[in-house]
Amino acid sequence: MGDHREFPAVAPGHCLPKTSSMSVTDSVTAVHDFRVTGYSLLDGMGVGRFVSSSTFTVGGLDWAVRFYPDGSTANCLGNASAFLYYFSREKDVRARFTLNLIENDGRLSQVTNSYMKHTFSPASDNWGFIKFIEKSKIKGSPFLENDCLTIRCLLTVTKESRTQDVETNSIVVPPSNLHQDFGNMLQDGEGADVTFTVCGQLFHAHRCVLAFRSPVFRAELFGPLRENATECIKIDDMEPMIFEALLHFIYTDTLPDNCKDGKAAAMQHMLVAADRYGVDRLRLLCERKLSDAIDVETVSTTLALAEQHHCSQLRGACIRFMASPDMLGPVMLTDGFKHLVASCPLILKEVLDEVSRIWRDKSS
């Protein structure tokens, strides 16, 4: 017969002690774009030979993409191959990934290769697509622009499962909304004690907020040469939209929605404003967005801007882009390049030195 013992009786008004736990399995997802330049020079390099991306980190582990222009093995004749390599070999790791070619403007117009799942280990450190794309389909396709291909790796790394206790306290604490409160304070204008007129448009703000977020505003508003509190501070060399975005960032530490598309012209003006008022995080954010948006038409003006405002990281990204194979010629035909030659002639030597270094590395 079965065991029909009853649970011990609980006195009215008393609860049994209770604990809970749960198993948690997290994952980390990231994207890495591998730009392959000079594709026509790689075609015919031989089966099993590859070019590799730099090592990138996802989930605390090191990875790289390898592209085989003539295929990884003799069995994939007429096809290029692409593989994901795992370099952190101290433990097995489960991953889900895909490799696809993207068009020159960054769009993934069609998914040619579906997701793969694989457990990477010292014995199986690579996995991928033997028949990544037929070579005959590359030439004349939207993937090949200026003899360049870009392979996008979308990688999800599954972390080791862990067990954690579940708190019985059910009180939910919402995330911080401090930035929203400060944004509302700027929008409402309540308590504002300083006014700016920017090309005829008025902006009301709070001296203390500006001073603690910008050393330039601190000197202007509280320093020995501070503006009179009753006067309107006049700014005629900045667009109202840019000044409004600057104030928005100072109050909320975020870009306004109309600046999040990362358009080069707006980001260039924002970088100038951030540098002028010493808002370093905004300046670096603009540097990153401008670096992501570099193309033949914008690289020269962006480089001139980086040179004038001492943006070393953005400056380096521009020089590397201009020096990459088959890029310098089209760049030299733009109006921006003519402006660069006139305003920053010494920078051209560094561009040519970088071109020389790249060709030297290829020939060695």
mmCIF file of N, CA and C in Angstrom, residues 22-148:
data_model
loop_
_atom_site.group_PDB
_atom_site.id
_atom_site.type_symbol
_atom_site.label_atom_id
_atom_site.label_comp_id
_atom_site.label_asym_id
_atom_site.label_seq_id
_atom_site.Cartn_x
_atom_site.Cartn_y
_atom_site.Cartn_z
ATOM 1 N N MET A 22 16.009 29.184 -8.088
ATOM 2 C CA MET A 22 15.731 29.000 -9.513
ATOM 3 C C MET A 22 17.034 28.852 -10.280
ATOM 4 N N SER A 23 16.924 28.145 -11.390
ATOM 5 C CA SER A 23 18.053 27.999 -12.300
ATOM 6 C C SER A 23 17.996 29.130 -13.324
ATOM 7 N N VAL A 24 19.135 29.793 -13.522
ATOM 8 C CA VAL A 24 19.200 30.939 -14.435
ATOM 9 C C VAL A 24 20.239 30.652 -15.512
ATOM 10 N N THR A 25 19.823 30.769 -16.745
ATOM 11 C CA THR A 25 20.738 30.616 -17.877
ATOM 12 C C THR A 25 20.672 31.893 -18.709
ATOM 13 N N ASP A 26 21.780 32.621 -18.761
ATOM 14 C CA ASP A 26 21.838 33.883 -19.486
ATOM 15 C C ASP A 26 22.572 33.710 -20.815
ATOM 16 N N SER A 27 22.406 34.678 -21.664
ATOM 17 C CA SER A 27 23.143 34.689 -22.933
ATOM 18 C C SER A 27 23.566 36.117 -23.250
ATOM 19 N N VAL A 28 24.578 36.237 -24.100
ATOM 20 C CA VAL A 28 25.074 37.534 -24.545
ATOM 21 C C VAL A 28 25.085 37.528 -26.073
ATOM 22 N N THR A 29 24.508 38.558 -26.673
ATOM 23 C CA THR A 29 24.454 38.657 -28.135
ATOM 24 C C THR A 29 25.185 39.903 -28.599
ATOM 25 N N ALA A 30 25.961 39.762 -29.660
ATOM 26 C CA ALA A 30 26.694 40.907 -30.219
ATOM 27 C C ALA A 30 26.869 40.725 -31.718
ATOM 28 N N VAL A 31 27.194 41.826 -32.383
ATOM 29 C CA VAL A 31 27.413 41.821 -33.833
ATOM 30 C C VAL A 31 28.850 42.247 -34.116
ATOM 31 N N HIS A 32 29.498 41.540 -35.039
ATOM 32 C CA HIS A 32 30.827 41.964 -35.511
ATOM 33 C C HIS A 32 30.797 42.002 -37.036
ATOM 34 N N ASP A 33 31.178 43.154 -37.603
ATOM 35 C CA ASP A 33 31.259 43.305 -39.059
ATOM 36 C C ASP A 33 32.717 43.166 -39.498
ATOM 37 N N PHE A 34 32.971 42.230 -40.408
ATOM 38 C CA PHE A 34 34.314 41.973 -40.929
ATOM 39 C C PHE A 34 34.359 42.468 -42.363
ATOM 40 N N ARG A 35 35.113 43.535 -42.609
ATOM 41 C CA ARG A 35 35.205 44.144 -43.945
ATOM 42 C C ARG A 35 36.390 43.545 -44.689
ATOM 43 N N VAL A 36 36.121 42.929 -45.818
ATOM 44 C CA VAL A 36 37.148 42.296 -46.652
ATOM 45 C C VAL A 36 37.388 43.209 -47.851
ATOM 46 N N THR A 37 38.546 43.868 -47.893
ATOM 47 C CA THR A 37 38.864 44.777 -48.995
ATOM 48 C C THR A 37 39.719 44.051 -50.038
ATOM 49 N N GLY A 38 39.715 44.606 -51.239
ATOM 50 C CA GLY A 38 40.526 44.020 -52.312
ATOM 51 C C GLY A 38 40.125 42.601 -52.659
ATOM 52 N N TYR A 39 38.818 42.370 -52.781
ATOM 53 C CA TYR A 39 38.340 41.003 -53.033
ATOM 54 C C TYR A 39 38.936 40.416 -54.315
ATOM 55 N N SER A 40 39.041 41.223 -55.356
ATOM 56 C CA SER A 40 39.560 40.699 -56.631
ATOM 57 C C SER A 40 40.995 40.182 -56.488
ATOM 58 N N LEU A 41 41.740 40.733 -55.537
ATOM 59 C CA LEU A 41 43.112 40.274 -55.312
ATOM 60 C C LEU A 41 43.145 38.960 -54.544
ATOM 61 N N LEU A 42 42.069 38.673 -53.808
ATOM 62 C CA LEU A 42 42.015 37.444 -53.012
ATOM 63 C C LEU A 42 41.499 36.261 -53.829
ATOM 64 N N ASP A 43 40.682 36.566 -54.844
ATOM 65 C CA ASP A 43 40.129 35.504 -55.681
ATOM 66 C C ASP A 43 41.272 34.732 -56.357
ATOM 67 N N GLY A 44 41.330 33.429 -56.104
ATOM 68 C CA GLY A 44 42.386 32.597 -56.665
ATOM 69 C C GLY A 44 43.560 32.382 -55.722
ATOM 70 N N MET A 45 43.434 32.771 -54.453
ATOM 71 C CA MET A 45 44.550 32.614 -53.521
ATOM 72 C C MET A 45 44.760 31.142 -53.133
ATOM 73 N N GLY A 46 43.734 30.299 -53.394
ATOM 74 C CA GLY A 46 43.918 28.878 -53.154
ATOM 75 C C GLY A 46 42.963 28.298 -52.131
ATOM 76 N N VAL A 47 42.593 27.029 -52.342
ATOM 77 C CA VAL A 47 41.693 26.332 -51.420
ATOM 78 C C VAL A 47 42.369 26.199 -50.054
ATOM 79 N N GLY A 48 41.613 26.469 -49.014
ATOM 80 C CA GLY A 48 42.122 26.324 -47.649
ATOM 81 C C GLY A 48 42.834 27.546 -47.109
ATOM 82 N N ARG A 49 43.018 28.561 -47.947
ATOM 83 C CA ARG A 49 43.669 29.777 -47.493
ATOM 84 C C ARG A 49 42.601 30.820 -47.155
ATOM 85 N N PHE A 50 42.877 31.629 -46.130
ATOM 86 C CA PHE A 50 41.834 32.507 -45.609
ATOM 87 C C PHE A 50 42.411 33.859 -45.205
ATOM 88 N N VAL A 51 41.497 34.813 -45.041
ATOM 89 C CA VAL A 51 41.797 36.078 -44.378
ATOM 90 C C VAL A 51 40.932 36.116 -43.118
ATOM 91 N N SER A 52 41.460 36.740 -42.074
ATOM 92 C CA SER A 52 40.790 36.688 -40.773
ATOM 93 C C SER A 52 40.454 38.080 -40.274
ATOM 94 N N SER A 53 39.345 38.158 -39.548
ATOM 95 C CA SER A 53 38.994 39.394 -38.852
ATOM 96 C C SER A 53 39.922 39.560 -37.649
ATOM 97 N N SER A 54 39.848 40.710 -37.020
ATOM 98 C CA SER A 54 40.524 40.863 -35.735
ATOM 99 C C SER A 54 39.774 40.029 -34.693
ATOM 100 N N THR A 55 40.420 39.763 -33.582
ATOM 101 C CA THR A 55 39.769 39.027 -32.496
ATOM 102 C C THR A 55 38.779 39.954 -31.789
ATOM 103 N N PHE A 56 37.549 39.488 -31.595
ATOM 104 C CA PHE A 56 36.563 40.272 -30.867
ATOM 105 C C PHE A 56 36.017 39.436 -29.708
ATOM 106 N N THR A 57 35.486 40.112 -28.715
ATOM 107 C CA THR A 57 35.066 39.452 -27.478
ATOM 108 C C THR A 57 33.553 39.492 -27.335
ATOM 109 N N VAL A 58 32.958 38.330 -27.098
ATOM 110 C CA VAL A 58 31.531 38.220 -26.806
ATOM 111 C C VAL A 58 31.380 37.257 -25.634
ATOM 112 N N GLY A 59 30.677 37.677 -24.604
ATOM 113 C CA GLY A 59 30.488 36.827 -23.437
ATOM 114 C C GLY A 59 31.783 36.544 -22.691
ATOM 115 N N GLY A 60 32.740 37.476 -22.778
ATOM 116 C CA GLY A 60 34.019 37.283 -22.096
ATOM 117 C C GLY A 60 34.940 36.303 -22.797
ATOM 118 N N LEU A 61 34.607 35.887 -24.019
ATOM 119 C CA LEU A 61 35.394 34.909 -24.767
ATOM 120 C C LEU A 61 35.823 35.511 -26.100
ATOM 121 N N ASP A 62 36.942 35.035 -26.627
ATOM 122 C CA ASP A 62 37.518 35.594 -27.851
ATOM 123 C C ASP A 62 37.123 34.790 -29.084
ATOM 124 N N TRP A 63 36.773 35.520 -30.166
ATOM 125 C CA TRP A 63 36.295 34.916 -31.409
ATOM 126 C C TRP A 63 36.917 35.634 -32.607
ATOM 127 N N ALA A 64 36.824 35.007 -33.758
ATOM 128 C CA ALA A 64 37.228 35.648 -35.014
ATOM 129 C C ALA A 64 36.470 35.007 -36.171
ATOM 130 N N VAL A 65 36.296 35.781 -37.246
ATOM 131 C CA VAL A 65 35.671 35.274 -38.476
ATOM 132 C C VAL A 65 36.771 35.054 -39.505
ATOM 133 N N ARG A 66 36.736 33.903 -40.167
ATOM 134 C CA ARG A 66 37.693 33.621 -41.236
ATOM 135 C C ARG A 66 36.938 33.415 -42.549
ATOM 136 N N PHE A 67 37.445 34.067 -43.589
ATOM 137 C CA PHE A 67 36.816 34.009 -44.909
ATOM 138 C C PHE A 67 37.780 33.333 -45.879
ATOM 139 N N TYR A 68 37.278 32.275 -46.551
ATOM 140 C CA TYR A 68 38.062 31.506 -47.517
ATOM 141 C C TYR A 68 37.554 31.838 -48.926
ATOM 142 N N PRO A 69 38.200 32.747 -49.653
ATOM 143 C CA PRO A 69 37.694 33.161 -50.975
ATOM 144 C C PRO A 69 37.526 32.018 -51.958
ATOM 145 N N ASP A 70 38.393 30.975 -51.877
ATOM 146 C CA ASP A 70 38.314 29.841 -52.798
ATOM 147 C C ASP A 70 37.802 28.569 -52.111
ATOM 148 N N GLY A 71 37.187 28.741 -50.946
ATOM 149 C CA GLY A 71 36.647 27.594 -50.226
ATOM 150 C C GLY A 71 37.641 27.005 -49.244
ATOM 151 N N SER A 72 37.091 26.375 -48.220
ATOM 152 C CA SER A 72 37.953 25.803 -47.172
ATOM 153 C C SER A 72 38.482 24.422 -47.550
ATOM 154 N N THR A 73 37.756 23.699 -48.398
ATOM 155 C CA THR A 73 38.193 22.372 -48.826
ATOM 156 C C THR A 73 37.910 22.199 -50.320
ATOM 157 N N ALA A 74 38.475 21.151 -50.886
ATOM 158 C CA ALA A 74 38.265 20.885 -52.313
ATOM 159 C C ALA A 74 36.822 20.494 -52.609
ATOM 160 N N ASN A 75 36.061 20.120 -51.583
ATOM 161 C CA ASN A 75 34.671 19.684 -51.784
ATOM 162 C C ASN A 75 33.723 20.841 -52.069
ATOM 163 N N CYS A 76 34.197 22.089 -51.882
ATOM 164 C CA CYS A 76 33.294 23.231 -52.092
ATOM 165 C C CYS A 76 33.734 24.043 -53.300
ATOM 166 N N LEU A 77 34.093 23.366 -54.361
ATOM 167 C CA LEU A 77 34.555 24.009 -55.588
ATOM 168 C C LEU A 77 33.519 25.013 -56.091
ATOM 169 N N GLY A 78 33.976 26.230 -56.396
ATOM 170 C CA GLY A 78 33.081 27.263 -56.912
ATOM 171 C C GLY A 78 32.371 28.038 -55.828
ATOM 172 N N ASN A 79 32.688 27.761 -54.563
ATOM 173 C CA ASN A 79 32.056 28.451 -53.447
ATOM 174 C C ASN A 79 33.125 29.055 -52.534
ATOM 175 N N ALA A 80 32.764 30.174 -51.907
ATOM 176 C CA ALA A 80 33.581 30.726 -50.826
ATOM 177 C C ALA A 80 33.059 30.164 -49.510
ATOM 178 N N SER A 81 33.945 30.082 -48.512
ATOM 179 C CA SER A 81 33.568 29.559 -47.198
ATOM 180 C C SER A 81 33.762 30.641 -46.138
ATOM 181 N N ALA A 82 33.012 30.518 -45.045
ATOM 182 C CA ALA A 82 33.163 31.429 -43.910
ATOM 183 C C ALA A 82 32.943 30.652 -42.623
ATOM 184 N N PHE A 83 33.836 30.853 -41.647
ATOM 185 C CA PHE A 83 33.777 30.119 -40.402
ATOM 186 C C PHE A 83 33.950 31.056 -39.209
ATOM 187 N N LEU A 84 33.348 30.646 -38.097
ATOM 188 C CA LEU A 84 33.552 31.319 -36.821
ATOM 189 C C LEU A 84 34.561 30.510 -36.007
ATOM 190 N N TYR A 85 35.610 31.164 -35.519
ATOM 191 C CA TYR A 85 36.658 30.493 -34.746
ATOM 192 C C TYR A 85 36.595 30.926 -33.289
ATOM 193 N N TYR A 86 36.834 29.949 -32.412
ATOM 194 C CA TYR A 86 36.794 30.144 -30.962
ATOM 195 C C TYR A 86 38.220 30.066 -30.422
ATOM 196 N N PHE A 87 38.685 31.139 -29.783
ATOM 197 C CA PHE A 87 40.067 31.195 -29.324
ATOM 198 C C PHE A 87 40.227 30.948 -27.821
ATOM 199 N N SER A 88 39.164 31.151 -27.042
ATOM 200 C CA SER A 88 39.268 30.926 -25.592
ATOM 201 C C SER A 88 38.981 29.455 -25.313
ATOM 202 N N ARG A 89 40.006 28.646 -25.388
ATOM 203 C CA ARG A 89 39.800 27.197 -25.402
ATOM 204 C C ARG A 89 39.803 26.534 -24.031
ATOM 205 N N GLU A 90 39.783 27.328 -22.974
ATOM 206 C CA GLU A 90 39.883 26.704 -21.655
ATOM 207 C C GLU A 90 38.602 25.995 -21.225
ATOM 208 N N LYS A 91 37.490 26.242 -21.917
ATOM 209 C CA LYS A 91 36.247 25.561 -21.553
ATOM 210 C C LYS A 91 35.347 25.445 -22.774
ATOM 211 N N ASP A 92 34.428 24.489 -22.722
ATOM 212 C CA ASP A 92 33.429 24.331 -23.778
ATOM 213 C C ASP A 92 32.391 25.453 -23.649
ATOM 214 N N VAL A 93 31.858 25.871 -24.776
ATOM 215 C CA VAL A 93 30.845 26.923 -24.740
ATOM 216 C C VAL A 93 29.835 26.681 -25.859
ATOM 217 N N ARG A 94 28.563 26.867 -25.529
ATOM 218 C CA ARG A 94 27.500 26.730 -26.521
ATOM 219 C C ARG A 94 27.229 28.090 -27.158
ATOM 220 N N ALA A 95 27.045 28.077 -28.475
ATOM 221 C CA ALA A 95 26.817 29.337 -29.186
ATOM 222 C C ALA A 95 25.827 29.125 -30.319
ATOM 223 N N ARG A 96 25.176 30.211 -30.665
ATOM 224 C CA ARG A 96 24.251 30.244 -31.797
ATOM 225 C C ARG A 96 24.672 31.434 -32.653
ATOM 226 N N PHE A 97 24.885 31.202 -33.952
ATOM 227 C CA PHE A 97 25.423 32.290 -34.764
ATOM 228 C C PHE A 97 24.991 32.151 -36.217
ATOM 229 N N THR A 98 25.191 33.251 -36.950
ATOM 230 C CA THR A 98 25.036 33.208 -38.392
ATOM 231 C C THR A 98 26.045 34.154 -39.013
ATOM 232 N N LEU A 99 26.415 33.882 -40.244
ATOM 233 C CA LEU A 99 27.322 34.725 -41.020
ATOM 234 C C LEU A 99 26.630 35.072 -42.329
ATOM 235 N N ASN A 100 26.523 36.368 -42.617
ATOM 236 C CA ASN A 100 25.860 36.803 -43.849
ATOM 237 C C ASN A 100 26.567 38.012 -44.433
ATOM 238 N N LEU A 101 26.511 38.146 -45.744
ATOM 239 C CA LEU A 101 27.028 39.333 -46.406
ATOM 240 C C LEU A 101 26.009 40.461 -46.278
ATOM 241 N N ILE A 102 26.505 41.681 -46.050
ATOM 242 C CA ILE A 102 25.608 42.828 -45.988
ATOM 243 C C ILE A 102 25.957 43.780 -47.118
ATOM 244 N N GLU A 103 24.973 44.590 -47.506
ATOM 245 C CA GLU A 103 25.186 45.547 -48.580
ATOM 246 C C GLU A 103 26.030 46.713 -48.097
ATOM 247 N N ASN A 104 26.488 47.535 -49.019
ATOM 248 C CA ASN A 104 27.438 48.601 -48.697
ATOM 249 C C ASN A 104 26.878 49.607 -47.701
ATOM 250 N N ASP A 105 25.538 49.810 -47.711
ATOM 251 C CA ASP A 105 24.946 50.777 -46.791
ATOM 252 C C ASP A 105 24.628 50.176 -45.434
ATOM 253 N N GLY A 106 25.075 48.927 -45.206
ATOM 254 C CA GLY A 106 24.890 48.293 -43.904
ATOM 255 C C GLY A 106 23.620 47.486 -43.769
ATOM 256 N N ARG A 107 22.781 47.456 -44.825
ATOM 257 C CA ARG A 107 21.522 46.716 -44.749
ATOM 258 C C ARG A 107 21.750 45.238 -45.021
ATOM 259 N N LEU A 108 21.005 44.418 -44.293
ATOM 260 C CA LEU A 108 21.020 42.973 -44.529
ATOM 261 C C LEU A 108 19.785 42.677 -45.367
ATOM 262 N N SER A 109 19.940 42.769 -46.685
ATOM 263 C CA SER A 109 18.770 42.702 -47.564
ATOM 264 C C SER A 109 18.146 41.321 -47.606
ATOM 265 N N GLN A 110 18.948 40.293 -47.462
ATOM 266 C CA GLN A 110 18.413 38.937 -47.470
ATOM 267 C C GLN A 110 19.318 38.035 -46.621
ATOM 268 N N VAL A 111 18.690 37.135 -45.902
ATOM 269 C CA VAL A 111 19.439 36.199 -45.070
ATOM 270 C C VAL A 111 19.722 34.958 -45.900
ATOM 271 N N THR A 112 20.973 34.810 -46.290
ATOM 272 C CA THR A 112 21.333 33.677 -47.133
ATOM 273 C C THR A 112 21.724 32.456 -46.322
ATOM 274 N N ASN A 113 22.146 32.668 -45.085
ATOM 275 C CA ASN A 113 22.568 31.562 -44.231
ATOM 276 C C ASN A 113 21.830 31.632 -42.910
ATOM 277 N N SER A 114 21.165 30.534 -42.543
ATOM 278 C CA SER A 114 20.382 30.510 -41.323
ATOM 279 C C SER A 114 21.296 30.323 -40.115
ATOM 280 N N TYR A 115 20.697 30.402 -38.919
ATOM 281 C CA TYR A 115 21.458 30.258 -37.688
ATOM 282 C C TYR A 115 22.030 28.849 -37.562
ATOM 283 N N MET A 116 23.200 28.776 -36.954
ATOM 284 C CA MET A 116 23.825 27.505 -36.605
ATOM 285 C C MET A 116 23.986 27.430 -35.094
ATOM 286 N N LYS A 117 23.852 26.228 -34.560
ATOM 287 C CA LYS A 117 24.133 25.979 -33.152
ATOM 288 C C LYS A 117 25.326 25.039 -33.052
ATOM 289 N N HIS A 118 26.236 25.356 -32.142
ATOM 290 C CA HIS A 118 27.421 24.506 -32.010
ATOM 291 C C HIS A 118 28.002 24.666 -30.614
ATOM 292 N N THR A 119 28.550 23.577 -30.094
ATOM 293 C CA THR A 119 29.298 23.628 -28.846
ATOM 294 C C THR A 119 30.781 23.675 -29.195
ATOM 295 N N PHE A 120 31.394 24.828 -28.978
ATOM 296 C CA PHE A 120 32.805 25.017 -29.288
ATOM 297 C C PHE A 120 33.664 24.474 -28.140
ATOM 298 N N SER A 121 34.759 23.840 -28.498
ATOM 299 C CA SER A 121 35.634 23.219 -27.515
ATOM 300 C C SER A 121 37.048 23.158 -28.093
ATOM 301 N N PRO A 122 38.047 22.784 -27.288
ATOM 302 C CA PRO A 122 39.407 22.635 -27.837
ATOM 303 C C PRO A 122 39.460 21.663 -29.010
ATOM 304 N N ALA A 123 38.596 20.648 -28.990
ATOM 305 C CA ALA A 123 38.598 19.662 -30.074
ATOM 306 C C ALA A 123 37.770 20.114 -31.271
ATOM 307 N N SER A 124 36.923 21.116 -31.085
ATOM 308 C CA SER A 124 36.057 21.612 -32.163
ATOM 309 C C SER A 124 35.967 23.127 -32.044
ATOM 310 N N ASP A 125 37.060 23.791 -32.474
ATOM 311 C CA ASP A 125 37.175 25.223 -32.227
ATOM 312 C C ASP A 125 36.660 26.084 -33.373
ATOM 313 N N ASN A 126 36.079 25.478 -34.406
ATOM 314 C CA ASN A 126 35.535 26.283 -35.488
ATOM 315 C C ASN A 126 34.306 25.598 -36.085
ATOM 316 N N TRP A 127 33.444 26.419 -36.614
ATOM 317 C CA TRP A 127 32.214 25.914 -37.227
ATOM 318 C C TRP A 127 31.710 26.983 -38.178
ATOM 319 N N GLY A 128 31.070 26.575 -39.246
ATOM 320 C CA GLY A 128 30.592 27.599 -40.162
ATOM 321 C C GLY A 128 29.998 27.050 -41.433
ATOM 322 N N PHE A 129 30.117 27.827 -42.502
ATOM 323 C CA PHE A 129 29.442 27.548 -43.760
ATOM 324 C C PHE A 129 30.482 27.190 -44.825
ATOM 325 N N ILE A 130 30.552 25.902 -45.165
ATOM 326 C CA ILE A 130 31.494 25.471 -46.198
ATOM 327 C C ILE A 130 31.128 26.107 -47.531
ATOM 328 N N LYS A 131 29.831 26.125 -47.833
ATOM 329 C CA LYS A 131 29.358 26.787 -49.054
ATOM 330 C C LYS A 131 28.654 28.079 -48.641
ATOM 331 N N PHE A 132 29.476 29.056 -48.268
ATOM 332 C CA PHE A 132 28.972 30.338 -47.768
ATOM 333 C C PHE A 132 28.218 31.088 -48.861
ATOM 334 N N ILE A 133 28.826 31.200 -50.048
ATOM 335 C CA ILE A 133 28.182 31.846 -51.196
ATOM 336 C C ILE A 133 28.894 31.384 -52.460
ATOM 337 N N GLU A 134 28.116 31.216 -53.521
ATOM 338 C CA GLU A 134 28.726 30.865 -54.798
ATOM 339 C C GLU A 134 29.543 32.050 -55.314
ATOM 340 N N LYS A 135 30.776 31.769 -55.732
ATOM 341 C CA LYS A 135 31.665 32.843 -56.182
ATOM 342 C C LYS A 135 31.087 33.593 -57.382
ATOM 343 N N SER A 136 30.361 32.886 -58.233
ATOM 344 C CA SER A 136 29.796 33.519 -59.426
ATOM 345 C C SER A 136 28.740 34.561 -59.074
ATOM 346 N N LYS A 137 28.170 34.462 -57.853
ATOM 347 C CA LYS A 137 27.117 35.393 -57.444
ATOM 348 C C LYS A 137 27.660 36.643 -56.765
ATOM 349 N N ILE A 138 28.965 36.670 -56.501
ATOM 350 C CA ILE A 138 29.535 37.826 -55.798
ATOM 351 C C ILE A 138 29.702 39.011 -56.726
ATOM 352 N N LYS A 139 30.346 38.783 -57.885
ATOM 353 C CA LYS A 139 30.579 39.876 -58.813
ATOM 354 C C LYS A 139 29.248 40.397 -59.368
ATOM 355 N N GLY A 140 29.103 41.700 -59.334
ATOM 356 C CA GLY A 140 27.874 42.324 -59.813
ATOM 357 C C GLY A 140 26.750 42.334 -58.796
ATOM 358 N N SER A 141 27.007 41.805 -57.586
ATOM 359 C CA SER A 141 25.975 41.776 -56.552
ATOM 360 C C SER A 141 26.040 43.050 -55.712
ATOM 361 N N PRO A 142 24.963 43.378 -54.976
ATOM 362 C CA PRO A 142 24.991 44.570 -54.105
ATOM 363 C C PRO A 142 25.937 44.409 -52.925
ATOM 364 N N PHE A 143 26.467 43.183 -52.723
ATOM 365 C CA PHE A 143 27.402 42.956 -51.622
ATOM 366 C C PHE A 143 28.805 43.481 -51.947
ATOM 367 N N LEU A 144 29.135 43.580 -53.219
ATOM 368 C CA LEU A 144 30.483 43.974 -53.638
ATOM 369 C C LEU A 144 30.465 45.438 -54.065
ATOM 370 N N GLU A 145 31.134 46.273 -53.292
ATOM 371 C CA GLU A 145 31.183 47.700 -53.569
ATOM 372 C C GLU A 145 32.619 48.175 -53.436
ATOM 373 N N ASN A 146 33.150 48.785 -54.479
ATOM 374 C CA ASN A 146 34.553 49.223 -54.476
ATOM 375 C C ASN A 146 35.499 48.078 -54.131
ATOM 376 N N ASP A 147 35.150 46.883 -54.646
ATOM 377 C CA ASP A 147 35.977 45.682 -54.446
ATOM 378 C C ASP A 147 36.031 45.261 -52.982
ATOM 379 N N CYS A 148 34.987 45.602 -52.218
ATOM 380 C CA CYS A 148 34.946 45.266 -50.790
ATOM 381 C C CYS A 148 33.695 44.455 -50.469
#
